């Protein structure tokens, strides 16, 4: 029989954590405990007691048990060196043959392990009954059982790649959107700065005009004051001479003195003109230069071959597939994009410039409809400009330029009109039971463009 260690694993185990001692300290009662375990025990108890005998320690910082520490380190090193013996059927702790199988821990053990503290209350059986090498058939069965796991791993790795791509796209979207928001607000800020400058210029102009008018009147008044002062001085001199004829003449001149000048109306700044409803009037002017589009496009639904304009009002087909996340909302085989807002009541209208596009569809689709493959067409009500015919569609005979789409959700109607000639093209009737979204299909490199419309885009029945 091989030589055994002078001390067993149980004898080298901490009484608190039951593992091999790590940095053991020696308490005044001669018991040894891991330094960390002792500190945690004292904190929990609130007093410096020995975890084994409960005697109070006289030292707040017990000294290290260097001898025990060295023995434990040697034991761990020896166990590590003997770990290869486990592959030969020997216990890595006691270097004994693995004759028993611990049913509680599900591992082979030796006879010494059976009597150790770790396995003392466990159930055992002969190792041959539970622990034997796998034969070829069992290995093949395990390999077959692993195949679904490998497939599951492949799916998870692919999903992770999608998540990574989505995370990167989110960051790109946020940066691009932030840039567009800043550009949009800069245009608004510039408009307000121009409005402010124009209004201040108008105020300064009025100030200058009325200031000049008052300066002219002041100069005229100064002339009259000077002339009148000269007259008064002359009369006073004549009075001193006591010449009757001159005095009579002075009296007549004194009677010709002008009366009080009339007040000038409208001389003050027209403050009301400059400040009355200032914010509202600026807003009115802003409406004249800004455009409202009743429907805008949702880039998260666009087929990867489509390109949307920065203002989300135009879509063209690039014929080249972009690298975009395959999110559930996105079409992947339909060259379609949806409006960013859905409707479940009322009347809604939007105009589309189809222009030179020679292969397009306009209409609405149910919000819950699938977006993958080409099976979604069954839940679309549309007007086509192509040679195909399918459910819920109508193909106009003439080339169109501008088309109006009007949805009357409550009455279940989708009406298409030639906007240039006001000619009714087609009306589709259907009882809508859920929210629908505007749909735009474009197979052409020429864009479909949603035209600006009235800011009042939603109407309700009376």
Coordinates of C-alpha atoms in Angstrom, one line a residue:
X1 CA 0.0 0.0 0.0
X2 CA 1.3 3.5 -0.8
X3 CA 2.3 5.9 2.0
X4 CA -0.3 8.1 3.4
X5 CA 0.0 11.8 4.3
X6 CA 1.1 12.4 7.9
X7 CA -2.0 14.6 8.3
X8 CA -5.4 14.0 6.7
X9 CA -7.4 16.6 4.8
X10 CA -9.8 16.8 7.8
X11 CA -7.0 17.6 10.2
X12 CA -5.8 20.4 7.9
X13 CA -9.3 21.9 7.4
X14 CA -10.5 25.1 9.1
X15 CA -13.3 24.4 11.6
X16 CA -15.4 27.3 10.2
X17 CA -15.2 26.9 6.4
X18 CA -14.2 23.2 6.4
X19 CA -11.6 23.9 3.6
X20 CA -7.8 23.6 3.8
X21 CA -6.5 26.4 5.9
X22 CA -5.7 29.6 4.1
X23 CA -3.5 32.0 6.1
X24 CA -4.3 30.3 9.5
X25 CA -4.0 32.3 12.8
X26 CA -3.3 30.9 16.3
X27 CA -5.9 31.9 18.9
X28 CA -4.8 32.2 22.6
X29 CA -6.7 29.0 23.3
X30 CA -4.3 27.1 20.9
X31 CA -7.0 26.6 18.2
X32 CA -6.3 27.6 14.6
X33 CA -8.7 29.2 12.2
X34 CA -8.4 30.9 8.8
X35 CA -7.8 34.6 9.4
X36 CA -10.7 35.7 7.2
X37 CA -13.1 33.2 8.8
X38 CA -12.1 34.4 12.3
X39 CA -12.7 38.0 11.5
X40 CA -16.1 37.2 9.9
X41 CA -17.0 35.1 13.0
X42 CA -16.1 37.8 15.4
X43 CA -18.1 40.4 13.4
X44 CA -21.2 38.1 13.4
X45 CA -20.9 37.3 17.2
X46 CA -20.0 40.8 18.3
X47 CA -17.2 39.4 20.6
X48 CA -13.8 37.8 20.2
X49 CA -14.7 34.2 21.0
X50 CA -13.0 31.1 19.7
X51 CA -15.3 29.4 17.1
X52 CA -14.3 26.0 18.6
X53 CA -14.2 26.3 22.4
X54 CA -16.0 29.7 22.8
X55 CA -13.1 30.9 25.0
X56 CA -12.6 34.7 24.8
X57 CA -9.4 35.7 22.9
X58 CA -7.0 38.0 24.7
X59 CA -5.7 39.3 21.4
X60 CA -7.5 41.5 18.9
X61 CA -5.0 40.4 16.1
X62 CA -4.0 36.7 16.7
X63 CA -0.5 35.8 15.2
X64 CA -0.2 33.7 12.1
X65 CA 0.3 30.0 12.5
X66 CA 3.3 29.8 10.1
X67 CA 3.9 26.1 10.7
X68 CA 0.4 25.1 9.9
X69 CA 0.4 27.4 6.9
X70 CA 3.5 25.7 5.5
X71 CA 2.0 22.3 6.1
X72 CA -1.2 23.2 4.3
X73 CA 0.7 24.7 1.4
X74 CA 2.7 21.5 1.1
X75 CA -0.4 19.4 1.3
X76 CA -2.1 21.4 -1.5
X77 CA 1.0 21.2 -3.7
X78 CA 1.3 17.4 -3.1
X79 CA -2.4 17.0 -3.9
X80 CA -1.9 19.0 -7.1
X81 CA 1.1 16.8 -8.1
X82 CA -1.0 13.7 -7.5
X83 CA -4.0 15.0 -9.5
X84 CA -2.8 13.0 -12.5
X85 CA -3.3 9.8 -10.4
X86 CA -7.1 10.4 -10.6
X87 CA -7.0 9.5 -14.2
X88 CA -5.5 6.1 -13.2
X89 CA -8.2 5.3 -10.7
X90 CA -6.5 6.7 -7.6
X91 CA -7.8 9.2 -5.1
X92 CA -6.2 12.6 -5.5
X93 CA -6.4 13.3 -1.8
X94 CA -5.2 10.0 -0.3
X95 CA -3.6 8.2 -3.3
X96 CA -5.9 5.2 -2.6
X97 CA -7.9 3.2 -5.2
X98 CA -11.3 4.6 -6.0
X99 CA -13.4 1.6 -4.8
X100 CA -16.6 3.4 -3.8
X101 CA -19.0 5.8 -5.5
X102 CA -20.6 8.6 -3.4
X103 CA -24.3 8.8 -4.3
X104 CA -24.7 12.2 -2.7
X105 CA -21.8 13.9 -4.5
X106 CA -22.0 11.7 -7.6
X107 CA -18.2 11.0 -7.6
X108 CA -15.8 8.1 -7.0
X109 CA -14.0 8.1 -3.6
X110 CA -11.6 5.9 -1.7
X111 CA -12.1 4.1 1.6
X112 CA -10.3 7.0 3.5
X113 CA -12.7 9.5 1.9
X114 CA -15.7 7.4 3.2
X115 CA -14.7 8.1 6.8
X116 CA -13.8 11.8 6.3
X117 CA -15.9 14.6 7.6
X118 CA -16.9 15.6 4.0
X119 CA -18.5 12.2 3.2
X120 CA -19.3 10.9 6.7
X121 CA -23.1 10.9 6.4
X122 CA -23.3 10.1 2.7
X123 CA -24.5 6.9 1.0
X124 CA -22.1 4.8 -1.1
X125 CA -22.1 1.8 -3.4
X126 CA -19.3 -0.1 -5.2
X127 CA -17.8 2.0 -7.9
X128 CA -18.2 -0.7 -10.6
X129 CA -22.0 -0.4 -10.2
X130 CA -22.1 3.3 -11.1
X131 CA -18.8 4.2 -12.6
X132 CA -17.5 2.5 -15.7
X133 CA -16.0 3.6 -19.0
X134 CA -18.4 4.4 -21.9
X135 CA -18.5 2.0 -24.7
X136 CA -18.7 3.0 -28.4
X137 CA -22.5 2.8 -28.6
X138 CA -22.9 5.0 -25.6
X139 CA -20.4 7.5 -27.0
X140 CA -22.4 7.6 -30.2
X141 CA -25.6 8.2 -28.3
X142 CA -23.9 11.1 -26.5
X143 CA -22.7 12.5 -29.7
X144 CA -26.2 12.4 -31.1
X145 CA -27.5 14.0 -28.0
X146 CA -24.9 16.8 -28.4
X147 CA -26.1 17.7 -31.9
X148 CA -29.1 19.7 -30.8
X149 CA -26.9 21.4 -28.3
X150 CA -24.5 22.4 -31.0
X151 CA -27.3 23.6 -33.1
X152 CA -28.7 25.6 -30.2
X153 CA -25.2 27.1 -29.7
X154 CA -25.1 28.0 -33.4
X155 CA -28.5 29.7 -33.1
X156 CA -27.4 31.6 -30.0
X157 CA -24.2 32.7 -31.6
X158 CA -26.1 33.9 -34.6
X159 CA -28.5 35.8 -32.4
X160 CA -25.7 37.4 -30.6
X161 CA -24.2 38.6 -33.9
X162 CA -27.6 40.1 -34.7
X163 CA -27.7 41.8 -31.2
X164 CA -24.2 43.1 -31.8
X165 CA -25.3 44.5 -35.2
X166 CA -28.4 46.0 -33.7
X167 CA -26.4 47.6 -30.9
X168 CA -24.0 49.2 -33.5
X169 CA -27.0 50.3 -35.6
X170 CA -28.7 51.9 -32.6
X171 CA -25.5 53.9 -32.0
X172 CA -25.3 55.0 -35.6
X173 CA -29.0 55.8 -35.7
X174 CA -28.7 57.9 -32.5
X175 CA -25.7 59.8 -33.9
X176 CA -27.4 60.5 -37.3
X177 CA -30.7 61.5 -35.6
X178 CA -28.9 63.8 -33.2
X179 CA -27.1 65.5 -36.1
X180 CA -30.4 66.0 -37.9
X181 CA -32.1 67.3 -34.8
X182 CA -29.3 69.8 -34.3
X183 CA -29.5 70.8 -38.0
X184 CA -33.2 71.3 -37.8
X185 CA -33.0 73.4 -34.7
X186 CA -30.2 75.4 -36.2
X187 CA -32.5 76.3 -39.1
X188 CA -35.2 77.3 -36.6
X189 CA -32.7 79.3 -34.6
X190 CA -31.4 81.0 -37.8
X191 CA -35.0 81.8 -38.8
X192 CA -35.7 83.4 -35.3
X193 CA -32.4 85.3 -35.5
X194 CA -33.4 86.7 -38.9
X195 CA -36.9 87.5 -37.6
X196 CA -35.4 89.3 -34.6
X197 CA -33.0 91.2 -36.8
X198 CA -35.8 92.3 -39.2
X199 CA -38.1 93.4 -36.4
X200 CA -35.3 95.3 -34.6
X201 CA -34.4 96.9 -37.9
X202 CA -38.0 98.0 -38.4
X203 CA -38.0 99.5 -34.9
X204 CA -34.7 101.4 -35.5
X205 CA -36.1 102.7 -38.8
X206 CA -39.2 104.0 -37.1
X207 CA -37.1 105.5 -34.4
X208 CA -34.9 107.3 -36.9
X209 CA -37.9 108.6 -38.9
X210 CA -39.7 110.0 -35.9
X211 CA -36.5 111.2 -34.4
X212 CA -35.8 113.2 -37.5
X213 CA -39.3 114.7 -37.5
X214 CA -39.0 115.8 -33.9
X215 CA -35.5 117.3 -34.6
X216 CA -37.1 119.4 -37.4
X217 CA -39.8 120.5 -35.2
X218 CA -37.4 121.4 -32.4
X219 CA -35.3 123.4 -34.9
X220 CA -38.4 125.2 -36.0
X221 CA -39.4 125.9 -32.5
X222 CA -35.9 127.2 -31.6
X223 CA -36.2 129.6 -34.6
X224 CA -39.6 130.9 -33.3
X225 CA -38.3 131.1 -29.8
X226 CA -35.3 133.1 -31.0
X227 CA -37.4 135.5 -33.1
X228 CA -39.9 136.0 -30.3
X229 CA -37.1 136.7 -27.8
X230 CA -35.7 139.4 -30.2
X231 CA -39.1 141.0 -30.5
X232 CA -39.5 141.1 -26.7
X233 CA -36.1 142.7 -26.3
X234 CA -36.8 145.4 -28.9
X235 CA -40.2 146.2 -27.3
X236 CA -38.6 146.6 -23.9
X237 CA -36.0 149.0 -25.3
X238 CA -38.7 151.1 -27.0
X239 CA -40.6 151.2 -23.7
X240 CA -37.6 152.8 -22.1
X241 CA -37.5 155.5 -24.8
X242 CA -41.1 156.5 -24.0
X243 CA -41.7 157.3 -27.6
X244 CA -45.5 157.2 -28.1
X245 CA -45.4 156.3 -31.8
X246 CA -42.9 153.4 -31.1
X247 CA -45.0 152.2 -28.2
X248 CA -48.1 152.0 -30.3
X249 CA -46.1 150.0 -32.9
X250 CA -44.7 147.7 -30.2
X251 CA -48.2 147.0 -28.9
X252 CA -49.3 146.0 -32.4
X253 CA -46.3 143.7 -32.7
X254 CA -46.9 142.2 -29.3
X255 CA -50.5 141.4 -30.4
X256 CA -49.1 139.4 -33.4
X257 CA -47.3 136.9 -31.1
X258 CA -48.1 133.3 -32.2
X259 CA -50.3 131.1 -30.1
X260 CA -49.3 127.8 -28.5
X261 CA -48.0 125.3 -31.1
X262 CA -50.2 122.3 -31.9
X263 CA -49.3 118.9 -30.5
X264 CA -47.9 116.4 -33.0
X265 CA -50.0 113.1 -33.1
X266 CA -48.3 109.8 -34.0
X267 CA -44.9 111.1 -32.8
X268 CA -44.3 108.2 -30.5
X269 CA -43.0 104.7 -31.3
X270 CA -45.8 102.4 -32.3
X271 CA -45.0 99.8 -29.6
X272 CA -48.2 97.8 -30.3
X273 CA -47.1 97.3 -33.9
X274 CA -43.8 95.8 -32.8
X275 CA -44.9 93.8 -29.7
X276 CA -48.6 92.9 -30.2
X277 CA -48.9 89.1 -30.5
X278 CA -45.2 89.0 -31.3
X279 CA -44.7 85.2 -30.7
X280 CA -47.8 84.4 -32.7
X281 CA -46.9 86.5 -35.6
X282 CA -43.4 85.0 -35.7
X283 CA -45.0 81.6 -35.6
X284 CA -47.3 82.6 -38.5
X285 CA -44.3 83.7 -40.6
X286 CA -42.5 80.4 -39.6
X287 CA -45.5 78.4 -41.1
X288 CA -45.0 80.1 -44.4
X289 CA -41.4 78.8 -44.7
X290 CA -41.8 75.4 -43.0
X291 CA -43.5 72.4 -44.5
X292 CA -45.8 69.9 -42.9
X293 CA -46.0 66.3 -44.3
X294 CA -49.1 64.4 -43.1
X295 CA -47.3 61.0 -43.4
X296 CA -43.6 60.3 -42.9
X297 CA -41.7 57.1 -43.4
X298 CA -40.5 54.7 -40.7
X299 CA -36.9 53.7 -41.5
X300 CA -37.1 50.7 -39.2
X301 CA -39.6 49.1 -41.6
X302 CA -37.7 49.8 -44.8
X303 CA -36.4 46.9 -46.9
X304 CA -32.6 46.9 -46.9
X305 CA -32.5 47.8 -50.7
X306 CA -34.5 51.0 -50.1
X307 CA -33.0 54.4 -49.3
X308 CA -35.0 57.1 -47.5
X309 CA -34.4 60.8 -47.6
X310 CA -33.2 62.5 -44.4
X311 CA -36.5 64.1 -43.9
X312 CA -38.2 60.7 -44.2
X313 CA -40.5 61.8 -47.1
X314 CA -38.9 60.1 -50.1
X315 CA -38.0 56.5 -50.9
X316 CA -36.0 55.1 -53.8
X317 CA -34.7 51.6 -54.7
X318 CA -30.9 51.4 -54.7
X319 CA -30.8 47.8 -56.0
X320 CA -28.1 47.1 -53.4
X321 CA -28.8 45.5 -50.1
X322 CA -27.6 47.5 -47.1
X323 CA -26.4 45.9 -43.9
X324 CA -29.3 46.6 -41.5
X325 CA -30.6 44.7 -38.5
X326 CA -33.2 42.1 -39.3
X327 CA -35.7 43.4 -36.8
X328 CA -39.3 42.0 -36.8
X329 CA -40.7 45.3 -38.2
X330 CA -38.5 45.3 -41.3
X331 CA -39.5 44.0 -44.7
X332 CA -36.9 41.7 -46.1
X333 CA -38.2 40.7 -49.5
X334 CA -40.8 43.2 -50.5
X335 CA -39.2 46.6 -51.4
X336 CA -41.6 48.2 -49.0
X337 CA -41.6 50.8 -46.3
X338 CA -44.4 51.9 -44.0
X339 CA -45.6 55.2 -42.6
X340 CA -44.4 56.0 -39.1
X341 CA -47.9 56.5 -37.7
X342 CA -50.9 54.1 -38.0
X343 CA -54.6 54.9 -38.0
X344 CA -57.6 53.2 -36.4
X345 CA -60.3 55.8 -36.9
X346 CA -61.2 58.9 -38.8
X347 CA -60.3 60.1 -42.3
X348 CA -56.7 60.6 -43.4
X349 CA -55.2 61.8 -46.6
X350 CA -51.7 62.0 -48.1
X351 CA -50.4 62.9 -51.6
X352 CA -47.5 61.1 -53.4
X353 CA -45.3 62.3 -56.2
X354 CA -44.7 59.1 -58.2
X355 CA -42.9 60.9 -61.0
X356 CA -40.7 58.7 -63.2
X357 CA -41.1 55.6 -61.1
X358 CA -42.4 52.9 -63.3
X359 CA -43.1 50.2 -60.7
X360 CA -44.8 51.2 -57.5
X361 CA -47.7 50.5 -55.2
X362 CA -49.5 52.8 -52.7
X363 CA -52.0 51.7 -50.0
X364 CA -52.4 50.6 -46.5
X365 CA -51.5 47.4 -44.6
X366 CA -52.7 46.0 -41.2
X367 CA -50.3 46.7 -38.4
X368 CA -50.2 43.1 -37.3
X369 CA -49.4 41.8 -40.8
X370 CA -46.2 39.9 -41.4
X371 CA -43.2 41.7 -42.9
X372 CA -41.1 38.8 -43.9
X373 CA -41.1 37.2 -47.4
X374 CA -43.9 38.1 -49.8
X375 CA -46.9 36.7 -48.0
X376 CA -47.9 40.1 -46.5
X377 CA -49.6 41.2 -49.8
X378 CA -52.8 39.5 -48.6
X379 CA -53.2 42.1 -45.9
X380 CA -52.6 45.1 -48.2
X381 CA -55.1 47.4 -49.9
X382 CA -53.3 49.2 -52.7
X383 CA -53.1 50.8 -56.1
X384 CA -50.4 49.3 -58.3
X385 CA -48.5 50.7 -61.3
X386 CA -47.4 47.5 -62.9
X387 CA -48.7 44.6 -65.0
X388 CA -49.5 42.2 -62.1
X389 CA -53.0 41.7 -60.7
X390 CA -53.6 40.5 -57.2
X391 CA -56.1 40.8 -54.3
X392 CA -56.8 44.2 -52.9
X393 CA -55.1 46.0 -55.9
X394 CA -55.9 48.0 -59.0
X395 CA -53.6 48.9 -61.9
X396 CA -54.2 52.2 -63.6
X397 CA -54.0 52.3 -67.4
X398 CA -52.3 55.7 -67.7
X399 CA -48.9 56.8 -66.4
X400 CA -49.6 59.0 -63.3
X401 CA -47.5 61.8 -61.7
X402 CA -49.3 62.6 -58.4
X403 CA -51.7 60.3 -56.6
X404 CA -53.8 61.1 -53.5
X405 CA -54.5 58.3 -51.1
X406 CA -57.5 58.8 -48.8
X407 CA -58.3 56.4 -46.0
X408 CA -61.8 56.5 -44.4
X409 CA -61.2 53.9 -41.7
X410 CA -64.7 54.2 -40.1
X411 CA -66.5 53.6 -43.4
X412 CA -63.9 51.1 -44.6
X413 CA -62.8 52.9 -47.8
X414 CA -59.4 53.5 -49.4
X415 CA -59.8 55.9 -52.3
X416 CA -57.1 56.8 -55.0
X417 CA -57.3 60.0 -57.0
X418 CA -55.2 61.4 -59.9
X419 CA -54.2 64.7 -58.2
X420 CA -53.3 66.6 -61.3
X421 CA -56.7 66.0 -63.1
X422 CA -58.8 65.3 -60.0
X423 CA -59.9 62.1 -61.6
X424 CA -61.1 59.3 -59.4
X425 CA -59.0 56.2 -60.0
X426 CA -60.3 53.5 -57.7
X427 CA -61.9 52.8 -54.3
X428 CA -61.4 49.7 -52.3
X429 CA -63.9 48.8 -49.6
X430 CA -63.1 46.7 -46.5
X431 CA -64.3 46.5 -42.9
X432 CA -61.2 47.5 -40.9
X433 CA -61.0 45.9 -37.5
X434 CA -57.4 47.0 -36.5
X435 CA -54.9 49.7 -37.0
X436 CA -53.5 50.2 -40.5
X437 CA -50.4 51.9 -41.7
X438 CA -49.6 53.7 -45.0
X439 CA -47.6 51.4 -47.3
X440 CA -45.1 52.5 -50.1
X441 CA -43.6 50.0 -52.6
X442 CA -41.0 51.2 -55.0
X443 CA -39.0 48.9 -57.4
X444 CA -37.6 51.9 -59.3
X445 CA -34.4 54.0 -58.7
X446 CA -36.7 57.0 -59.2
X447 CA -38.1 58.1 -55.8
X448 CA -41.6 58.2 -54.5
X449 CA -42.0 61.4 -52.6
X450 CA -44.7 62.4 -50.1
X451 CA -45.9 65.9 -50.8
X452 CA -46.4 68.6 -48.1
X453 CA -50.0 69.1 -47.1
X454 CA -52.2 70.9 -44.7
X455 CA -51.3 70.8 -41.0
X456 CA -54.7 69.5 -40.3
X457 CA -54.2 65.8 -41.4
X458 CA -56.9 64.0 -39.4
X459 CA -60.6 64.5 -39.8
X460 CA -63.5 63.0 -37.9
X461 CA -67.1 62.4 -38.9
X462 CA -69.9 64.5 -37.4

